[in-house]
mmCIF file of the C-alpha atoms, coordinates in Angstrom:
data_MODEL
# 
_entry.id   MODEL 
# 
loop_
_atom_site.group_PDB 
_atom_site.id 
_atom_site.type_symbol 
_atom_site.label_atom_id 
_atom_site.label_alt_id 
_atom_site.label_comp_id 
_atom_site.label_asym_id 
_atom_site.label_entity_id 
_atom_site.label_seq_id 
_atom_site.pdbx_PDB_ins_code 
_atom_site.Cartn_x 
_atom_site.Cartn_y 
_atom_site.Cartn_z 
_atom_site.occupancy 
_atom_site.B_iso_or_equiv 
_atom_site.pdbx_formal_charge 
_atom_site.auth_seq_id 
_atom_site.auth_comp_id 
_atom_site.auth_asym_id 
_atom_site.auth_atom_id 
_atom_site.pdbx_PDB_model_num 
ATOM 1   C CA . THR A 1 1   ? -32.154 3.578   15.704  1.00 0.00 ? 1   THR A CA 1 
ATOM 2   C CA . THR A 1 2   ? -32.541 7.348   15.668  1.00 0.00 ? 2   THR A CA 1 
ATOM 3   C CA . PRO A 1 3   ? -35.774 8.509   13.979  1.00 0.00 ? 3   PRO A CA 1 
ATOM 4   C CA . VAL A 1 4   ? -35.612 11.975  12.481  1.00 0.00 ? 4   VAL A CA 1 
ATOM 5   C CA . ASN A 1 5   ? -38.303 14.283  11.102  1.00 0.00 ? 5   ASN A CA 1 
ATOM 6   C CA . LEU A 1 6   ? -37.172 15.187  7.622   1.00 0.00 ? 6   LEU A CA 1 
ATOM 7   C CA . ALA A 1 7   ? -37.965 17.775  4.976   1.00 0.00 ? 7   ALA A CA 1 
ATOM 8   C CA . PRO A 1 8   ? -41.552 17.707  3.643   1.00 0.00 ? 8   PRO A CA 1 
ATOM 9   C CA . SER A 1 9   ? -40.708 15.117  0.971   1.00 0.00 ? 9   SER A CA 1 
ATOM 10  C CA . TRP A 1 10  ? -39.490 12.643  3.596   1.00 0.00 ? 10  TRP A CA 1 
ATOM 11  C CA . ALA A 1 11  ? -41.468 10.716  6.168   1.00 0.00 ? 11  ALA A CA 1 
ATOM 12  C CA . TYR A 1 12  ? -38.785 8.938   8.161   1.00 0.00 ? 12  TYR A CA 1 
ATOM 13  C CA . ALA A 1 13  ? -35.087 8.167   8.238   1.00 0.00 ? 13  ALA A CA 1 
ATOM 14  C CA . GLY A 1 14  ? -33.113 6.311   10.859  1.00 0.00 ? 14  GLY A CA 1 
ATOM 15  C CA . VAL A 1 15  ? -29.572 5.145   11.435  1.00 0.00 ? 15  VAL A CA 1 
ATOM 16  C CA . THR A 1 16  ? -28.265 2.215   13.461  1.00 0.00 ? 16  THR A CA 1 
ATOM 17  C CA . SER A 1 17  ? -24.619 1.734   14.409  1.00 0.00 ? 17  SER A CA 1 
ATOM 18  C CA . GLY A 1 18  ? -22.823 -1.580  14.116  1.00 0.00 ? 18  GLY A CA 1 
ATOM 19  C CA . ASN A 1 19  ? -19.262 -2.849  14.065  1.00 0.00 ? 19  ASN A CA 1 
ATOM 20  C CA . ARG A 1 20  ? -17.544 -0.960  11.200  1.00 0.00 ? 20  ARG A CA 1 
ATOM 21  C CA . GLN A 1 21  ? -20.935 -0.304  9.581   1.00 0.00 ? 21  GLN A CA 1 
ATOM 22  C CA . ILE A 1 22  ? -24.029 1.876   9.675   1.00 0.00 ? 22  ILE A CA 1 
ATOM 23  C CA . THR A 1 23  ? -27.509 0.789   8.578   1.00 0.00 ? 23  THR A CA 1 
ATOM 24  C CA . LEU A 1 24  ? -29.800 3.464   7.156   1.00 0.00 ? 24  LEU A CA 1 
ATOM 25  C CA . ASN A 1 25  ? -33.582 3.007   6.861   1.00 0.00 ? 25  ASN A CA 1 
ATOM 26  C CA . TRP A 1 26  ? -36.025 5.426   5.272   1.00 0.00 ? 26  TRP A CA 1 
ATOM 27  C CA . THR A 1 27  ? -39.466 5.849   3.791   1.00 0.00 ? 27  THR A CA 1 
ATOM 28  C CA . SER A 1 28  ? -40.610 8.557   1.436   1.00 0.00 ? 28  SER A CA 1 
ATOM 29  C CA . ALA A 1 29  ? -43.662 10.666  2.185   1.00 0.00 ? 29  ALA A CA 1 
ATOM 30  C CA . SER A 1 30  ? -44.313 10.716  -1.564  1.00 0.00 ? 30  SER A CA 1 
ATOM 31  C CA . LYS A 1 31  ? -46.840 7.862   -1.705  1.00 0.00 ? 31  LYS A CA 1 
ATOM 32  C CA . THR A 1 32  ? -47.256 8.308   -5.468  1.00 0.00 ? 32  THR A CA 1 
ATOM 33  C CA . SER A 1 33  ? -43.571 7.648   -6.067  1.00 0.00 ? 33  SER A CA 1 
ATOM 34  C CA . THR A 1 34  ? -43.138 3.918   -6.487  1.00 0.00 ? 34  THR A CA 1 
ATOM 35  C CA . THR A 1 35  ? -40.683 4.215   -9.366  1.00 0.00 ? 35  THR A CA 1 
ATOM 36  C CA . GLY A 1 36  ? -38.233 6.595   -7.707  1.00 0.00 ? 36  GLY A CA 1 
ATOM 37  C CA . THR A 1 37  ? -34.624 5.764   -6.998  1.00 0.00 ? 37  THR A CA 1 
ATOM 38  C CA . TYR A 1 38  ? -32.600 6.959   -4.039  1.00 0.00 ? 38  TYR A CA 1 
ATOM 39  C CA . THR A 1 39  ? -29.136 8.460   -3.785  1.00 0.00 ? 39  THR A CA 1 
ATOM 40  C CA . LEU A 1 40  ? -27.172 8.629   -0.566  1.00 0.00 ? 40  LEU A CA 1 
ATOM 41  C CA . TYR A 1 41  ? -24.581 11.342  0.079   1.00 0.00 ? 41  TYR A CA 1 
ATOM 42  C CA . TRP A 1 42  ? -22.195 10.957  3.003   1.00 0.00 ? 42  TRP A CA 1 
ATOM 43  C CA . SER A 1 43  ? -19.279 12.716  4.655   1.00 0.00 ? 43  SER A CA 1 
ATOM 44  C CA . LYS A 1 44  ? -17.165 12.627  7.810   1.00 0.00 ? 44  LYS A CA 1 
ATOM 45  C CA . THR A 1 45  ? -17.993 16.276  8.443   1.00 0.00 ? 45  THR A CA 1 
ATOM 46  C CA . PRO A 1 46  ? -21.399 17.777  9.241   1.00 0.00 ? 46  PRO A CA 1 
ATOM 47  C CA . GLY A 1 47  ? -23.267 19.805  6.658   1.00 0.00 ? 47  GLY A CA 1 
ATOM 48  C CA . VAL A 1 48  ? -23.143 17.167  3.908   1.00 0.00 ? 48  VAL A CA 1 
ATOM 49  C CA . THR A 1 49  ? -24.947 18.133  0.680   1.00 0.00 ? 49  THR A CA 1 
ATOM 50  C CA . LYS A 1 50  ? -25.244 16.829  -2.879  1.00 0.00 ? 50  LYS A CA 1 
ATOM 51  C CA . LYS A 1 51  ? -22.265 19.030  -3.772  1.00 0.00 ? 51  LYS A CA 1 
ATOM 52  C CA . THR A 1 52  ? -19.992 18.140  -0.850  1.00 0.00 ? 52  THR A CA 1 
ATOM 53  C CA . GLY A 1 53  ? -20.801 14.496  -0.069  1.00 0.00 ? 53  GLY A CA 1 
ATOM 54  C CA . PHE A 1 54  ? -19.584 11.216  -1.464  1.00 0.00 ? 54  PHE A CA 1 
ATOM 55  C CA . LYS A 1 55  ? -22.342 9.848   -3.717  1.00 0.00 ? 55  LYS A CA 1 
ATOM 56  C CA . ILE A 1 56  ? -23.795 6.327   -3.611  1.00 0.00 ? 56  ILE A CA 1 
ATOM 57  C CA . SER A 1 57  ? -26.435 5.871   -6.328  1.00 0.00 ? 57  SER A CA 1 
ATOM 58  C CA . ASN A 1 58  ? -29.424 3.520   -6.545  1.00 0.00 ? 58  ASN A CA 1 
ATOM 59  C CA . VAL A 1 59  ? -29.601 2.599   -2.860  1.00 0.00 ? 59  VAL A CA 1 
ATOM 60  C CA . LYS A 1 60  ? -32.567 0.801   -1.320  1.00 0.00 ? 60  LYS A CA 1 
ATOM 61  C CA . SER A 1 61  ? -33.817 0.844   2.244   1.00 0.00 ? 61  SER A CA 1 
ATOM 62  C CA . PRO A 1 62  ? -32.343 -0.593  4.346   1.00 0.00 ? 62  PRO A CA 1 
ATOM 63  C CA . TYR A 1 63  ? -28.867 0.268   3.115   1.00 0.00 ? 63  TYR A CA 1 
ATOM 64  C CA . ILE A 1 64  ? -25.787 -0.992  4.993   1.00 0.00 ? 64  ILE A CA 1 
ATOM 65  C CA . HIS A 1 65  ? -22.736 1.250   4.620   1.00 0.00 ? 65  HIS A CA 1 
ATOM 66  C CA . THR A 1 66  ? -19.740 -0.998  5.395   1.00 0.00 ? 66  THR A CA 1 
ATOM 67  C CA . GLY A 1 67  ? -15.972 -0.643  5.745   1.00 0.00 ? 67  GLY A CA 1 
ATOM 68  C CA . LEU A 1 68  ? -16.219 2.286   8.155   1.00 0.00 ? 68  LEU A CA 1 
ATOM 69  C CA . SER A 1 69  ? -14.009 3.232   11.116  1.00 0.00 ? 69  SER A CA 1 
ATOM 70  C CA . ASN A 1 70  ? -15.408 2.603   14.585  1.00 0.00 ? 70  ASN A CA 1 
ATOM 71  C CA . GLY A 1 71  ? -15.731 5.782   16.650  1.00 0.00 ? 71  GLY A CA 1 
ATOM 72  C CA . THR A 1 72  ? -15.741 8.086   13.593  1.00 0.00 ? 72  THR A CA 1 
ATOM 73  C CA . SER A 1 73  ? -18.924 10.084  12.926  1.00 0.00 ? 73  SER A CA 1 
ATOM 74  C CA . TYR A 1 74  ? -20.556 9.777   9.503   1.00 0.00 ? 74  TYR A CA 1 
ATOM 75  C CA . TYR A 1 75  ? -23.180 12.214  8.181   1.00 0.00 ? 75  TYR A CA 1 
ATOM 76  C CA . TYR A 1 76  ? -25.836 11.382  5.570   1.00 0.00 ? 76  TYR A CA 1 
ATOM 77  C CA . VAL A 1 77  ? -28.502 12.965  3.387   1.00 0.00 ? 77  VAL A CA 1 
ATOM 78  C CA . LEU A 1 78  ? -30.802 11.212  0.911   1.00 0.00 ? 78  LEU A CA 1 
ATOM 79  C CA . THR A 1 79  ? -32.420 12.313  -2.322  1.00 0.00 ? 79  THR A CA 1 
ATOM 80  C CA . GLU A 1 80  ? -35.148 10.711  -4.378  1.00 0.00 ? 80  GLU A CA 1 
ATOM 81  C CA . THR A 1 81  ? -35.097 10.808  -8.170  1.00 0.00 ? 81  THR A CA 1 
ATOM 82  C CA . VAL A 1 82  ? -38.401 10.461  -10.038 1.00 0.00 ? 82  VAL A CA 1 
ATOM 83  C CA . ALA A 1 83  ? -38.672 10.697  -13.835 1.00 0.00 ? 83  ALA A CA 1 
ATOM 84  C CA . GLY A 1 84  ? -35.025 11.752  -14.052 1.00 0.00 ? 84  GLY A CA 1 
ATOM 85  C CA . ILE A 1 85  ? -35.389 14.690  -11.650 1.00 0.00 ? 85  ILE A CA 1 
ATOM 86  C CA . GLU A 1 86  ? -33.438 14.553  -8.389  1.00 0.00 ? 86  GLU A CA 1 
ATOM 87  C CA . GLY A 1 87  ? -35.381 15.968  -5.471  1.00 0.00 ? 87  GLY A CA 1 
ATOM 88  C CA . ALA A 1 88  ? -34.372 17.926  -2.414  1.00 0.00 ? 88  ALA A CA 1 
ATOM 89  C CA . GLU A 1 89  ? -32.029 16.551  0.205   1.00 0.00 ? 89  GLU A CA 1 
ATOM 90  C CA . SER A 1 90  ? -33.393 15.093  3.392   1.00 0.00 ? 90  SER A CA 1 
ATOM 91  C CA . LEU A 1 91  ? -32.324 16.550  6.682   1.00 0.00 ? 91  LEU A CA 1 
ATOM 92  C CA . GLU A 1 92  ? -28.974 15.231  7.801   1.00 0.00 ? 92  GLU A CA 1 
ATOM 93  C CA . VAL A 1 93  ? -28.676 12.156  10.021  1.00 0.00 ? 93  VAL A CA 1 
ATOM 94  C CA . ALA A 1 94  ? -25.469 11.037  11.712  1.00 0.00 ? 94  ALA A CA 1 
ATOM 95  C CA . THR A 1 95  ? -23.957 8.342   13.897  1.00 0.00 ? 95  THR A CA 1 
ATOM 96  C CA . ALA A 1 96  ? -20.652 6.592   14.555  1.00 0.00 ? 96  ALA A CA 1 
ATOM 97  C CA . PRO A 1 97  ? -20.036 2.842   14.186  1.00 0.00 ? 97  PRO A CA 1 
ATOM 98  C CA . LYS A 1 98  ? -19.248 1.046   17.420  1.00 0.00 ? 98  LYS A CA 1 
ATOM 99  C CA . GLY A 1 99  ? -16.986 -1.938  17.963  1.00 0.00 ? 99  GLY A CA 1 
ATOM 100 C CA . MET A 1 100 ? -18.359 -5.205  19.162  1.00 0.00 ? 100 MET A CA 1 
ATOM 101 C CA . VAL A 1 101 ? -18.293 -5.747  22.905  1.00 0.00 ? 101 VAL A CA 1 
ATOM 102 C CA . PRO A 1 102 ? -16.678 -9.100  23.706  1.00 0.00 ? 102 PRO A CA 1 
ATOM 103 C CA . GLN A 1 103 ? -18.851 -11.628 25.459  1.00 0.00 ? 103 GLN A CA 1 
ATOM 104 C CA . ALA A 1 104 ? -18.055 -12.659 29.009  1.00 0.00 ? 104 ALA A CA 1 
ATOM 105 C CA . PRO A 1 105 ? -16.274 -15.990 29.265  1.00 0.00 ? 105 PRO A CA 1 
ATOM 106 C CA . ALA A 1 106 ? -18.457 -19.002 30.014  1.00 0.00 ? 106 ALA A CA 1 
ATOM 107 C CA . GLY A 1 107 ? -17.678 -22.273 31.736  1.00 0.00 ? 107 GLY A CA 1 
ATOM 108 C CA . ILE A 1 108 ? -15.400 -20.910 34.458  1.00 0.00 ? 108 ILE A CA 1 
ATOM 109 C CA . THR A 1 109 ? -14.284 -23.482 37.026  1.00 0.00 ? 109 THR A CA 1 
ATOM 110 C CA . ILE A 1 110 ? -12.415 -22.599 40.222  1.00 0.00 ? 110 ILE A CA 1 
ATOM 111 C CA . SER A 1 111 ? -10.639 -25.369 42.141  1.00 0.00 ? 111 SER A CA 1 
ATOM 112 C CA . PRO A 1 112 ? -8.714  -24.994 45.414  1.00 0.00 ? 112 PRO A CA 1 
ATOM 113 C CA . LEU A 1 113 ? -5.033  -25.967 45.495  1.00 0.00 ? 113 LEU A CA 1 
ATOM 114 C CA . ASN A 1 114 ? -2.398  -25.719 48.236  1.00 0.00 ? 114 ASN A CA 1 
ATOM 115 C CA . ASN A 1 115 ? -1.998  -21.972 48.847  1.00 0.00 ? 115 ASN A CA 1 
ATOM 116 C CA . ALA A 1 116 ? -3.513  -21.215 45.402  1.00 0.00 ? 116 ALA A CA 1 
ATOM 117 C CA . ILE A 1 117 ? -6.538  -21.676 43.181  1.00 0.00 ? 117 ILE A CA 1 
ATOM 118 C CA . LEU A 1 118 ? -6.868  -23.186 39.718  1.00 0.00 ? 118 LEU A CA 1 
ATOM 119 C CA . LEU A 1 119 ? -8.989  -21.122 37.359  1.00 0.00 ? 119 LEU A CA 1 
ATOM 120 C CA . THR A 1 120 ? -10.149 -22.928 34.208  1.00 0.00 ? 120 THR A CA 1 
ATOM 121 C CA . ILE A 1 121 ? -12.047 -21.301 31.331  1.00 0.00 ? 121 ILE A CA 1 
ATOM 122 C CA . ASP A 1 122 ? -13.872 -23.434 28.765  1.00 0.00 ? 122 ASP A CA 1 
ATOM 123 C CA . ARG A 1 123 ? -12.727 -21.977 25.433  1.00 0.00 ? 123 ARG A CA 1 
ATOM 124 C CA . THR A 1 124 ? -15.109 -24.063 23.292  1.00 0.00 ? 124 THR A CA 1 
ATOM 125 C CA . GLY A 1 125 ? -16.388 -21.868 20.461  1.00 0.00 ? 125 GLY A CA 1 
ATOM 126 C CA . VAL A 1 126 ? -14.055 -18.984 21.353  1.00 0.00 ? 126 VAL A CA 1 
ATOM 127 C CA . ALA A 1 127 ? -11.484 -17.692 18.896  1.00 0.00 ? 127 ALA A CA 1 
ATOM 128 C CA . ALA A 1 128 ? -7.932  -18.731 19.716  1.00 0.00 ? 128 ALA A CA 1 
ATOM 129 C CA . THR A 1 129 ? -6.930  -15.039 19.837  1.00 0.00 ? 129 THR A CA 1 
ATOM 130 C CA . THR A 1 130 ? -9.458  -14.193 22.569  1.00 0.00 ? 130 THR A CA 1 
ATOM 131 C CA . LYS A 1 131 ? -7.701  -12.972 25.718  1.00 0.00 ? 131 LYS A CA 1 
ATOM 132 C CA . TYR A 1 132 ? -9.104  -12.381 29.187  1.00 0.00 ? 132 TYR A CA 1 
ATOM 133 C CA . ASN A 1 133 ? -8.038  -10.091 32.004  1.00 0.00 ? 133 ASN A CA 1 
ATOM 134 C CA . LEU A 1 134 ? -8.260  -11.352 35.551  1.00 0.00 ? 134 LEU A CA 1 
# 
């Protein structure tokens, strides 16, 4: 999570990378605003604004943005709308989704043979497509 100090109307925003997704968390500094709605604007280029970003309306914290490309940076700003008036954009936050790191194989057994060794890996619970390098 990357906490960021935002514009005066924002108290906190953070982003966390996952596999093909990004989770955004935020709180508003406007304690009187319990009826506001939030809009997220995003882009693959820095400098995202309400005018240049892709709009996702009525988001709630935490919001999980899915279907993204691992290793590609995504940039976000938030706005809060109260009584039909959309407020200022937050400062921009950014991160890139990261692929899942495969787990190390478990249940390895090594047995001596004549002029060789037998290496056995217990594949219980492992996808049939999982491959290992030796």
